[in-house]
Short mmCIF file of C-alpha atoms in Angstrom, two decimals:
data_model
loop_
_atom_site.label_atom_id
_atom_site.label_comp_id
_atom_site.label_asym_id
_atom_site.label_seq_id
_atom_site.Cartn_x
_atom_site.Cartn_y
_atom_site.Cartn_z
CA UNK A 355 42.28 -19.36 -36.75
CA UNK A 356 41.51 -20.23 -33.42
CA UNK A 357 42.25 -18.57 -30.34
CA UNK A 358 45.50 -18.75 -28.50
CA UNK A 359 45.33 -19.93 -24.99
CA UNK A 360 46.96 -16.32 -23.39
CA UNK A 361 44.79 -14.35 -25.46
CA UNK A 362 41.56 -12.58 -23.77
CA UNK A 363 38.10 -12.43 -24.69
CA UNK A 364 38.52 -8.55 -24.70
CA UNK A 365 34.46 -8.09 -25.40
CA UNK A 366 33.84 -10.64 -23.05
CA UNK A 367 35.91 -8.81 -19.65
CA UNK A 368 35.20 -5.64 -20.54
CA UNK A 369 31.70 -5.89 -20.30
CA UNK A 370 31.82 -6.95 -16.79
CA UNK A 371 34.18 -4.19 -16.14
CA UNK A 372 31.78 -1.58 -17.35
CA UNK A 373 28.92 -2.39 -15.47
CA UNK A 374 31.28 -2.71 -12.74
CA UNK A 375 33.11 0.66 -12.88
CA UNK A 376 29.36 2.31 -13.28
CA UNK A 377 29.24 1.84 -9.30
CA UNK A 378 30.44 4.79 -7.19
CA UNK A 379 34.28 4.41 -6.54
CA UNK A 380 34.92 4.20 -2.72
CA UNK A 381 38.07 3.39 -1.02
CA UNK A 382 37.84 0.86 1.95
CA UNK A 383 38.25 2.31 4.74
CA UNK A 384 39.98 0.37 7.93
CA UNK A 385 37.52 1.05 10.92
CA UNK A 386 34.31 -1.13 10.87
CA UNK A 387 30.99 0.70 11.01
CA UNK A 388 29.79 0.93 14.58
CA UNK A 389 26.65 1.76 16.37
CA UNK A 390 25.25 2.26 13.35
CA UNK A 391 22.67 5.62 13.00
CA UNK A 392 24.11 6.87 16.45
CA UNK A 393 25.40 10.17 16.94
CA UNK A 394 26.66 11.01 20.56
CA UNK A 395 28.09 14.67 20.09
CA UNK A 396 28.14 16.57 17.29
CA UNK A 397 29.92 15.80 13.75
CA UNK A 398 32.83 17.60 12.80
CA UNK A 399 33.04 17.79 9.14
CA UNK A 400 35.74 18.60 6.53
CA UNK A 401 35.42 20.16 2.92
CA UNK A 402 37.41 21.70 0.29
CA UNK A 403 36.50 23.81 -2.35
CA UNK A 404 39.31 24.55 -5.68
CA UNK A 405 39.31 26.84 -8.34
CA UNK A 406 42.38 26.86 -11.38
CA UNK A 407 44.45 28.92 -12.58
CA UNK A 408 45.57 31.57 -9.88
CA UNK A 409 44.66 34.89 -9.01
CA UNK A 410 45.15 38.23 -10.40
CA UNK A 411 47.74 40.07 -8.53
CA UNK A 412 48.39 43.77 -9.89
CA UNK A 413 51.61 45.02 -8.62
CA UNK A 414 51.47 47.76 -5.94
CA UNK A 415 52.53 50.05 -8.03
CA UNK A 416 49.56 49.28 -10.26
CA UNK A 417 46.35 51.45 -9.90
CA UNK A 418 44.47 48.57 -10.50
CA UNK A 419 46.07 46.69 -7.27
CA UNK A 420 43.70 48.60 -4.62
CA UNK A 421 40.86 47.18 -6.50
CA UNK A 422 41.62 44.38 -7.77
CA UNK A 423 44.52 42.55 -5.82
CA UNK A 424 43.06 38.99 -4.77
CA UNK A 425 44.48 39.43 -1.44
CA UNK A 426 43.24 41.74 1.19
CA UNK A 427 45.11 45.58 1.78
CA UNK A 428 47.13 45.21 5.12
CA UNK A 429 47.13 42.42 7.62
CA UNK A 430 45.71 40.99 10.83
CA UNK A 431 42.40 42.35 11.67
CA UNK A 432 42.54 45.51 10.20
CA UNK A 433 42.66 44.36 6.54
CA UNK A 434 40.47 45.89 4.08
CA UNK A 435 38.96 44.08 1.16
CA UNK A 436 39.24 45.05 -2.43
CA UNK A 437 36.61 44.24 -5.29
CA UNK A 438 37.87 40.68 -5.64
CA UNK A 439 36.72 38.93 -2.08
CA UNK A 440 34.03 41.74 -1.25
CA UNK A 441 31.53 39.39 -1.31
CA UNK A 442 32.74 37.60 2.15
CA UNK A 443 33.13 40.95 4.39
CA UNK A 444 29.78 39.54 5.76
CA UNK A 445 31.72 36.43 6.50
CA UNK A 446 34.03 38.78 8.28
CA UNK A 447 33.61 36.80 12.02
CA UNK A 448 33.79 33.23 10.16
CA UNK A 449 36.41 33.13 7.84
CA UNK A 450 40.56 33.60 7.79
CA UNK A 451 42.69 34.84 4.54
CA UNK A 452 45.66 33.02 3.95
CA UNK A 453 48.75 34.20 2.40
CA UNK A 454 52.75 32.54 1.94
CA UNK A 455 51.69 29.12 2.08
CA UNK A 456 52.73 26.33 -0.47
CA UNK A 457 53.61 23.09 -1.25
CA UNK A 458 57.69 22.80 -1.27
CA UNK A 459 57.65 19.91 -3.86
CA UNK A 460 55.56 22.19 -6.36
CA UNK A 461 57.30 25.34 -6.04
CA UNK A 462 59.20 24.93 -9.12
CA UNK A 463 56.71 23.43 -11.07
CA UNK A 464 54.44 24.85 -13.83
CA UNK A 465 51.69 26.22 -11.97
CA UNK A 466 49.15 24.07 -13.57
CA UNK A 467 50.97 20.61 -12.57
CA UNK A 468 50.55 22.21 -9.19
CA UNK A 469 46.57 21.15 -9.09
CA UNK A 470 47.61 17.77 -8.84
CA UNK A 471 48.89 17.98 -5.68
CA UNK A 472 46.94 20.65 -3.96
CA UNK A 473 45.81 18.41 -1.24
CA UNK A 474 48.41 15.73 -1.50
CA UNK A 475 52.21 17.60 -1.24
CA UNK A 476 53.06 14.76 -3.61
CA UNK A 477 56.54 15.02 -5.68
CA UNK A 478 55.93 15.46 -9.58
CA UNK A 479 59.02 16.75 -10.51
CA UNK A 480 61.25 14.84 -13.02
CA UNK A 481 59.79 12.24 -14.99
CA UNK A 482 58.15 10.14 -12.11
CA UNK A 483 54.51 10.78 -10.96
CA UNK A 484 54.78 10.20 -6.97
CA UNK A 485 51.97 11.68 -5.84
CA UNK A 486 50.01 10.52 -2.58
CA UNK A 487 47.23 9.93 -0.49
CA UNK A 488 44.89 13.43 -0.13
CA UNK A 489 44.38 14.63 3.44
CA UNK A 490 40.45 14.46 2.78
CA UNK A 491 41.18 10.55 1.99
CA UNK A 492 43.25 10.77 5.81
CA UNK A 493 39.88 12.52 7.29
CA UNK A 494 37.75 10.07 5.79
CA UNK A 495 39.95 7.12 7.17
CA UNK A 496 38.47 8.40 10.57
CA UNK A 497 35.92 9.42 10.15
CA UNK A 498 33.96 7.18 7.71
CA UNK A 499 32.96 4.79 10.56
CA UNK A 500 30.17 7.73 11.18
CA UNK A 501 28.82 7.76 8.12
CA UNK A 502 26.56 6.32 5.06
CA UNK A 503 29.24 7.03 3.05
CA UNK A 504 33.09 7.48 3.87
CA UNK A 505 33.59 10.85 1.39
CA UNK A 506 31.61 12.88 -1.56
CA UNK A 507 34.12 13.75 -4.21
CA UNK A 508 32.82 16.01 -6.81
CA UNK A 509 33.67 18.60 -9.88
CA UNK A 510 32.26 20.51 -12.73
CA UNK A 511 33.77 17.95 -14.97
CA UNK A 512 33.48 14.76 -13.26
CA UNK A 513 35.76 11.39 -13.89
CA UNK A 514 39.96 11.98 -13.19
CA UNK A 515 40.81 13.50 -16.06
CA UNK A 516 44.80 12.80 -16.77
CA UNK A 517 48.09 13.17 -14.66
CA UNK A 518 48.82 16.90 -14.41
CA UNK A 519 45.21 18.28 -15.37
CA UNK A 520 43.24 16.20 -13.21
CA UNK A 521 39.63 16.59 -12.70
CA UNK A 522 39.33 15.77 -9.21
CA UNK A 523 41.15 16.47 -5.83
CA UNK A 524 40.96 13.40 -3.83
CA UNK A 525 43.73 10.42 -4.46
CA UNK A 526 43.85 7.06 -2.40
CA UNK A 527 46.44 5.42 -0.47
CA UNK A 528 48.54 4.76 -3.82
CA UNK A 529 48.36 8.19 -4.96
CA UNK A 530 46.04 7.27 -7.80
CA UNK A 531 43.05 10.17 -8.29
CA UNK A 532 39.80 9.08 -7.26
CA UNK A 533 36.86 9.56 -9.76
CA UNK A 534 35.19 12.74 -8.84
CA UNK A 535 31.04 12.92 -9.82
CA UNK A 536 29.20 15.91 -11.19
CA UNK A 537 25.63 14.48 -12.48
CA UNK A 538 23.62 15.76 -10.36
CA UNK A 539 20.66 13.94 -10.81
CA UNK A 540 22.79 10.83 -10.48
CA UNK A 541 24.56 12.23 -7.45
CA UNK A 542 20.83 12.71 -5.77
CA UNK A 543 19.87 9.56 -6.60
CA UNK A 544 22.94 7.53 -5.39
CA UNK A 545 23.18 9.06 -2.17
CA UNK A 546 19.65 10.66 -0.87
CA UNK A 547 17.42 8.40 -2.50
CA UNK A 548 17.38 5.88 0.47
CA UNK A 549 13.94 5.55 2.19
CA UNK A 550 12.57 2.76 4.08
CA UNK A 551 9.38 0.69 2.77
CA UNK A 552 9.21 -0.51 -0.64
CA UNK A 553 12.27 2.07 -2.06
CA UNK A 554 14.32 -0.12 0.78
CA UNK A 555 13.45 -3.36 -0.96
CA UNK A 556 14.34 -2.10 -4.30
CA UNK A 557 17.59 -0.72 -2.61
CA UNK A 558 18.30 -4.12 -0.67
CA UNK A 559 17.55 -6.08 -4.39
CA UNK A 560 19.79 -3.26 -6.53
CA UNK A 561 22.60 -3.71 -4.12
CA UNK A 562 22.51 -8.01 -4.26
CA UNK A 563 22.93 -7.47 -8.06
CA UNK A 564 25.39 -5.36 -7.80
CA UNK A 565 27.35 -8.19 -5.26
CA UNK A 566 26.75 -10.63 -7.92
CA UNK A 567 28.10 -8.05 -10.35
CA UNK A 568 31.54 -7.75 -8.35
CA UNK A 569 31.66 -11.40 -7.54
CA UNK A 570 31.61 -12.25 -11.19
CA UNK A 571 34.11 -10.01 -12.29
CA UNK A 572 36.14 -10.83 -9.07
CA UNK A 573 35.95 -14.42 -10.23
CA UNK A 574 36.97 -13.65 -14.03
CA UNK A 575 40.14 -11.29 -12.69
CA UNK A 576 41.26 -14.13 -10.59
CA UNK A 577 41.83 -16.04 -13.77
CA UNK A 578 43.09 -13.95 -15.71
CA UNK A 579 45.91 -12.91 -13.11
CA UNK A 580 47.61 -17.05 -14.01
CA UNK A 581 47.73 -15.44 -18.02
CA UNK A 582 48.70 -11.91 -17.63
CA UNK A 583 52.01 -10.29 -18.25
CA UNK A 584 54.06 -8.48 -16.02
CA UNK A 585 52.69 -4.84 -16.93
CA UNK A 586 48.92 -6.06 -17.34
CA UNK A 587 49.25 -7.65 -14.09
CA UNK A 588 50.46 -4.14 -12.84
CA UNK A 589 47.51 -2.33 -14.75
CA UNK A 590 45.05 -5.35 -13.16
CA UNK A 591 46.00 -5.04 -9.97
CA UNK A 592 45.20 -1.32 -9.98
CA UNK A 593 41.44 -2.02 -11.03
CA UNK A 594 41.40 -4.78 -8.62
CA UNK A 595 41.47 -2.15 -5.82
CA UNK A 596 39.17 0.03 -7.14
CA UNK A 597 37.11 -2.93 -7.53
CA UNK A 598 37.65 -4.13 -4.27
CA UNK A 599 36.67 -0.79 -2.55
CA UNK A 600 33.11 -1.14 -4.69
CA UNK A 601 32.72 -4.10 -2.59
CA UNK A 602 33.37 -2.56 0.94
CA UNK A 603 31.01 0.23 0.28
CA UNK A 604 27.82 -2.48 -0.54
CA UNK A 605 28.49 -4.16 2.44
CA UNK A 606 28.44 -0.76 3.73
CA UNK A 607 25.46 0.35 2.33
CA UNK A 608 23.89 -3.02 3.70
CA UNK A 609 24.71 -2.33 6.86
CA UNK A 610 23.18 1.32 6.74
CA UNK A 611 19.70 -0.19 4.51
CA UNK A 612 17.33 -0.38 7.45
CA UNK A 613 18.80 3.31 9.24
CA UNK A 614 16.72 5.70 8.16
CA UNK A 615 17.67 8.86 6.80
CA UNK A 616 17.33 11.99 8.56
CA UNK A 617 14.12 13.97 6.70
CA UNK A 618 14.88 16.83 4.76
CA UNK A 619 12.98 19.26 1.86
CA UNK A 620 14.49 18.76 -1.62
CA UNK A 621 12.30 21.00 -3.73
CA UNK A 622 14.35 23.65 -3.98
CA UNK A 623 17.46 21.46 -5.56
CA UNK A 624 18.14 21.82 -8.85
CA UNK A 625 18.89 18.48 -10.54
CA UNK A 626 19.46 19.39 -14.11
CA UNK A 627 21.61 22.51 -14.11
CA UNK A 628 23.34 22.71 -17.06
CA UNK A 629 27.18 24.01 -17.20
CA UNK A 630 27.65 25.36 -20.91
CA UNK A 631 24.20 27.69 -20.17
CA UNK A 632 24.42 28.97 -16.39
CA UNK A 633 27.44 28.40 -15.10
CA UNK A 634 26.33 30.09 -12.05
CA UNK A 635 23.19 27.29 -11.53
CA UNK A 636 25.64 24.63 -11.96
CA UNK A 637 28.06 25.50 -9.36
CA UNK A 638 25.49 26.40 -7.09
CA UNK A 639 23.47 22.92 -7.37
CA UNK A 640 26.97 21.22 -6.41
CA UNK A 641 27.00 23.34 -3.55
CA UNK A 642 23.16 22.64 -2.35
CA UNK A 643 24.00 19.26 -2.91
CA UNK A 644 26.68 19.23 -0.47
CA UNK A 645 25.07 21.18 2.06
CA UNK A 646 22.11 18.72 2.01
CA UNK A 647 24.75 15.43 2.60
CA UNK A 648 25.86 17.80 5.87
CA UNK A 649 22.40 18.11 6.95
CA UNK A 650 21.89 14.62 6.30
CA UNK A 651 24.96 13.69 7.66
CA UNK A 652 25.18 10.90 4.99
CA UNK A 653 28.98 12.18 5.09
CA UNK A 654 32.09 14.20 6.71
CA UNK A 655 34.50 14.71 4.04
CA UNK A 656 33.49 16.58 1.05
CA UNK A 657 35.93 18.16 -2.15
CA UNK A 658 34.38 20.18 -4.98
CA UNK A 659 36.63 21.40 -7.99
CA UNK A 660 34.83 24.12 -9.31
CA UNK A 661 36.85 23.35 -12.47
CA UNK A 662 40.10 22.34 -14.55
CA UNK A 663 43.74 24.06 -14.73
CA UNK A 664 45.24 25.26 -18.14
CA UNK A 665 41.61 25.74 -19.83
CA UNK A 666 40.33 22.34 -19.88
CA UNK A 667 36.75 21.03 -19.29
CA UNK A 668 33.73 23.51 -18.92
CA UNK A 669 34.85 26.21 -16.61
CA UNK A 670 37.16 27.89 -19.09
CA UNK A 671 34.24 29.39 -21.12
CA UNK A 672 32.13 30.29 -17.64
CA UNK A 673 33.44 33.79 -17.64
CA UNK A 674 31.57 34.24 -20.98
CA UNK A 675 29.53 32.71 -19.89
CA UNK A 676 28.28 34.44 -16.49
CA UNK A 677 29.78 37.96 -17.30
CA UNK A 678 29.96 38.32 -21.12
CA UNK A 679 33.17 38.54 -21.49
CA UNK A 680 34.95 37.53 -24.63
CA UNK A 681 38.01 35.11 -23.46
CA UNK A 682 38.56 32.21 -21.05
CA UNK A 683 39.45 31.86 -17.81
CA UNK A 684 43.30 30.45 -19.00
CA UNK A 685 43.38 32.97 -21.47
CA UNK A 686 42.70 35.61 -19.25
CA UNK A 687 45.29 34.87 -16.87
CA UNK A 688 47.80 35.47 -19.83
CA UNK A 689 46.24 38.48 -21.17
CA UNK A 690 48.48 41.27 -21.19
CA UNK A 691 46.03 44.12 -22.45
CA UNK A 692 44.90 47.16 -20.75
CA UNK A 693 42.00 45.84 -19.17
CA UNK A 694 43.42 42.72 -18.16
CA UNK A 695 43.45 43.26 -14.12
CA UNK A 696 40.04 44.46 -14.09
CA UNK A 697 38.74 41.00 -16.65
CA UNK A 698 40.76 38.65 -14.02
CA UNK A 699 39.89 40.57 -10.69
CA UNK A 700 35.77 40.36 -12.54
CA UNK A 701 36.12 36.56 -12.72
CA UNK A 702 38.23 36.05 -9.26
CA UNK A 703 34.97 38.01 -7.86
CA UNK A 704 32.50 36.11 -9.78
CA UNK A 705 34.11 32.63 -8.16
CA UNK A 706 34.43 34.63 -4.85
CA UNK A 707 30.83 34.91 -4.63
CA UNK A 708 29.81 31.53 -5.58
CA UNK A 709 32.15 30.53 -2.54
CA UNK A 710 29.92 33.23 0.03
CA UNK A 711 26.85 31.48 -1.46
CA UNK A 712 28.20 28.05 -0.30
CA UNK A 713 28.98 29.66 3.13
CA UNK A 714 25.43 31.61 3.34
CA UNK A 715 23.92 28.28 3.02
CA UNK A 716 25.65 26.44 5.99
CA UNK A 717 25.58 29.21 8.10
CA UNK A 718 21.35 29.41 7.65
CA UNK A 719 21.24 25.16 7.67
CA UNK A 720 21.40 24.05 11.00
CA UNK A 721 21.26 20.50 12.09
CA UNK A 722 20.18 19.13 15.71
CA UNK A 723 23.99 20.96 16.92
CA UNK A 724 23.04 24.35 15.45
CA UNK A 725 24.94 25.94 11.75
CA UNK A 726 26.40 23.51 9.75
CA UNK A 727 29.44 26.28 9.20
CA UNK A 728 29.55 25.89 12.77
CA UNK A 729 30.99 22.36 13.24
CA UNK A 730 32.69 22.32 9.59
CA UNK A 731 36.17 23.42 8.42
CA UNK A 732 35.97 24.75 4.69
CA UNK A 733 39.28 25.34 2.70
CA UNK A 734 38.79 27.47 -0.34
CA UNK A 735 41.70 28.35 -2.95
CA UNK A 736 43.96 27.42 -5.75
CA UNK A 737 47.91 25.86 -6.01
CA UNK A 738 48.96 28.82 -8.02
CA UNK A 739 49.10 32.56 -7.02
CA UNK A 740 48.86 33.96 -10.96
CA UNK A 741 48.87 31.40 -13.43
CA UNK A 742 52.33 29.60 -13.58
CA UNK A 743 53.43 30.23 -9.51
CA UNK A 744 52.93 27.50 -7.24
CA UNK A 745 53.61 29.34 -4.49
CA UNK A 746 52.12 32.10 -2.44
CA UNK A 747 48.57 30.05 -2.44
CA UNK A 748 45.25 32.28 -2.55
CA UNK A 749 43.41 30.73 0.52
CA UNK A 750 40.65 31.26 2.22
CA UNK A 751 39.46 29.14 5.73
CA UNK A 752 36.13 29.25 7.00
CA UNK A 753 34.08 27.62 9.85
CA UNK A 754 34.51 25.49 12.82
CA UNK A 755 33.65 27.75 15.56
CA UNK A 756 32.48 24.92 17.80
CA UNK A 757 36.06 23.37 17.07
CA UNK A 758 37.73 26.47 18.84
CA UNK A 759 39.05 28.29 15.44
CA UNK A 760 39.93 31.99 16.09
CA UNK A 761 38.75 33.59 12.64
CA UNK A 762 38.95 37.21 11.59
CA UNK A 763 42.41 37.97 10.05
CA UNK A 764 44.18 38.24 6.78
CA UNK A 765 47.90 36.46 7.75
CA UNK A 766 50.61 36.15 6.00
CA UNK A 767 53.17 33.14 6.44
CA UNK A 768 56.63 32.47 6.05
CA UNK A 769 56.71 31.89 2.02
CA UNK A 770 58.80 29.07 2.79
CA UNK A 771 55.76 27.75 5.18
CA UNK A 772 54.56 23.77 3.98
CA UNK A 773 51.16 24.02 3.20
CA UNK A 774 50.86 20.80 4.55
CA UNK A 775 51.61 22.41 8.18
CA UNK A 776 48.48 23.52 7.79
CA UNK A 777 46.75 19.99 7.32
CA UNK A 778 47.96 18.81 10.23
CA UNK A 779 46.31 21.45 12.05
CA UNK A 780 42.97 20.96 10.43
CA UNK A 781 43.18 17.45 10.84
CA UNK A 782 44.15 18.01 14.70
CA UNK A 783 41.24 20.45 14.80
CA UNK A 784 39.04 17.48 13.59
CA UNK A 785 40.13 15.47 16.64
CA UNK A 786 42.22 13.45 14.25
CA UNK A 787 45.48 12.63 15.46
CA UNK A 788 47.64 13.27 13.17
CA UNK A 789 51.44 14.36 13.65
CA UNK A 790 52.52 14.60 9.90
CA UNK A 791 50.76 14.88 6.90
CA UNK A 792 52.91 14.64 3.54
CA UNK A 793 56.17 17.25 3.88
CA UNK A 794 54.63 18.99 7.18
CA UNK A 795 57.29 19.73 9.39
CA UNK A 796 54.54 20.20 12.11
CA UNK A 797 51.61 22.21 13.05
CA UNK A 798 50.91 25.66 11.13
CA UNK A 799 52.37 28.30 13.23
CA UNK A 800 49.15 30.98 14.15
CA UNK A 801 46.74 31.32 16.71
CA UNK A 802 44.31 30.42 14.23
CA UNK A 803 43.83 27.49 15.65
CA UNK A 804 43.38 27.09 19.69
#
C-alpha cells in the first residue's frame, strides 16, 4: 500500500533529530556578544548546588537533635554547629545558614514535586504544570554576553528526567527543563577542549557540520509544519526552540573560535569517575569541573543537582555506597527505627562535606581578581525540610565578598518569607536589575546583603 500524503517518514525525521539533539541544548540569549575575550572588571558569577529529599530534623526534645539537627543550635552569630554541617565551621567567615524560607506555591505540595520548582516558584498544584523560567536562566540572560557559553547545567543523572522528578534545575523562558549533562569526559571535551592551531580548524570544520546539520532539519520541520496536526504542531514547535537555541550557540561558538582560552592544568581532573562505585569521586569531578569553567571563565551561571527526589537515579544507593550503610537515601528519610536520626544526620554530613570540598576549591583557585569564592554567589540546599515539607528550606549561601555580602550568621525568616525574595537579592547583588523574580514580593529582608 502506498504511503498517504500526511503520513511521515518517521525513520527518515528522526534521524536528523538525533544527530541534532546530540548538540548541547542552549537557550538564545537576547544580548549580542560584545568585545569579545574582554574583561574590564572582574566577573561576578552565580551557582547553585541541590540535594533531594530534605533534612533530618530530630525534635528538640530528641537527644539526637544536638547532634544531629541539620540546622545550626541558636541564631545570629553565636550559633553552634552540630555533626551535620561541621564540615563548613572553617567556612565560618564565608558562608550564611538559612532558615523559614520557601516557595508559597509549593507549600502544600508533596515535598518531592517541590524539586521542580526550587529555582523557578512555578505553580504545580492541580492538574496543570505551570512552571517557569529558573532565576539561573534570568542570570544567564545578562550575563551570557561575557561568556563562551551562556550557562553549565549539570547532575549526577544527566538529561530532564520527567515532570515532578526532574533531573535538572534549570527551565527556559516556557518553563520547560533544560537538559542537564553529567559525562564528564563529554562535558571536558565540549567546553575546554578549544585551542587555537590545528584543534581550531577541526573546531571551525565540526561546528560548519553541525550548521548544515540544523539547516537540514530546519528545512525538513518547515515542511512538515503545512501536514501536522494541531497537537504535533504543539509538540513541533517545542523542539523547534530547542533547536533553534542549538543554532544561536554555533554562531556563538564562531564568534568565540579564534579567542583563546585562558591556560589552565587539567591533570588532576578526573574524567571517568564512576557513580555506582565512588560516589564521592563522582560528585567531586562535577565540582572540579565547575571550578575549572570559573577559572576559565568559559561561563557565569552554573547548577549542579547532586541527585534525584523520591529515590530515583544514582544517588539513592550513594549512602551505601560511601558509608556502608544498608538503605537509600529515600528510604532513610522514612525510616522510623532507632537509629534513624543518626543514618540521616550520617548522610546530611556526608553531602555537607562534598559541598565544603566545592567551597575549599574556589576559595584556593584564584583568577587574575583573586578567589573565585570571592566574586561568586553559591546557593546550596533542598525544597523540602524532611522528606514531604516544602517549607522551612535547608539553605546554605556562600561567597561574594567582593559583591559586599555580610556572611557569618545562622538566620531565621519569617516562615511565610518567598524564597524568591531572596532571588531578587542575589540577582541585585549580581548587578542585575531585577525588581521581581517569580512570587517575590521584593528584596529578602536581612543585612545579608549590603
Amino acid at each position: 500500500m502506498g504511503k498517504k500524503s500526511w503520513e511521515l517518514d518517521r525513520r527518515t525525521f528522526m534521524k536528523g533529530l538525533g544527530v541534532a539533539c546530540m548538540l548541547p541544548y542552549m537557550e538564545a540569549m537576547g544580548a549580542p556578544i560584545q568585545k569579545v575575550g574582554a574583561m574590564s572588571e572582574a566577573p561576578k558569577r552565580l551557582c547553585f548546588v541541590y540535594f533531594p529529599n530534605g533534612v533530618g530534623l530530630p525534635p528538640e526534645t530528641n537527644p539526637d537533635h544536638k547532634n544531629w539537627n541539620w540546622f545550626p543550635l541558636g541564631e545570629g552569630k553565636d550559633y553552634k554547629f552540630t555533626n551535620t554541617l561541621s564540615s563548613l565551621e572553617r567556612h565560618r567567615k564565608e558562608i550564611t545558614i538559612m532558615g523559614g524560607l520557601s516557595h508559597p506555591k509549593s507549600r502544600n505540595l508533596l515535598g518531592h514535586l517541590a524539586g521542580d520548582t526550587w529555582l523557578t516558584g512555578g505553580d504545580l498544584r492541580g492538574s496543570q504544570y505551570n512552571n517557569n523560567i529558573s532565576v539561573d536562566q534570568v542570570a544567564a540572560q545578562h550575563l551570557a554576553k561575557h561568556t563562551r557559553f551562556p550557562y553549565l547545567a549539570l547532575s549526577t543523572d544527566g538529561g530532564i528526567g520527567y515532570k515532578s522528578r526532574v533531573s535538572t534545575l534549570s527551565f527556559d523562558p516556557n518553563g520547560r527543563p533544560i537538559p542537564s549533562e553529567h559525562r564528564h569526559r563529554e562535558i571536558f571535551e565540549r567546553y575546554f577542549a578549544l585551542g587555537g592551531g590545528e584543534t581550531s580548524q577541526l573546531r571551525r570544520k565540526s561546528l560548519q557540520q553541525e550548521q548544515k546539520i540544523v539547516d537540514l532539519v530546519l528545512e525538513d520541520s518547515k515542511r512538515l509544519q503545512k501536514r501536522l496536526g494541531k497537537n504535533d504542531k504543539l509538540k513541533l514547535d517545542e523542539y523547534m526552540t530547542s533547536l533553534n537555541s542549538v543554532e544561536e550557540q554555533i554562531k556563538r561558538n564562531e564568534k568565540w573560535l579564534n579567542v583563546p582560552m585562558k591556560s589552565f592544568n587539567s591533570d588532576y581532573l578526573n574524567l571517568n569517575p564512576n557513580a555506582t562505585v565512588d560516589p564521592e569521586s563522582y560528585i567531586r569531578s562535577s565540582f572540579d569541573l565547575m571550578v575549572l569553567g570559573m577559572q576559565t571563565d568559559i561561563t557565569r551561571v552554573m547548577t549542579y543537582m547532586m541527585a534525584r527526589e523520591d529515590g530515583m537515579g544514582f544517588g539513592e544507593n550513594f549512602p551505601k555506597l560511601a558509608l556502608g550503610l544498608n538503605k537509600g537515601h529515600h528510604s532513610i528519610s522514612h525510616d522510623k527505627t532507632k537509629n534513624h536520626w543518626q543514618e540521616w544526620g550520617s548522610y546530611d554530613q556526608w553531602l555537607a562535606k562534598q559541598y565544603s570540598y566545592f567551597l575549599d576549591k574556589m576559595k584556593t583557585t584564584e583568577d587574575e581578581y583573586g578567589p573565585l569564592l570571592d566574586n561568586t554567589l553559591v546557593l546550596y540546599g533542598s525544597a523540602c525540610s524532611s522528606t514531604h515539607d516544602a517549607v522551612n528550606y535547608p539553605l546554605v549561601l556562600a561567597g561574594g565578598k567582593n559583591m559586599g555580602v555580610n556572611h557569618g550568621t545562622y538566620t531565621k525568616f519569617d516562615d511565610h518569607s518567598p524564597m524568591s525574595n531572596l532571588f531578587v537579592s542575589m540577582l541585585n547583588t549580581m548587578g542585575i536589575p531585577v525588581e521581581s523574580f517569580s512570587d517575590s514580593t521584593g528584596k529578602l529582608q536581612t543585612d545579608i546583603f549590603s
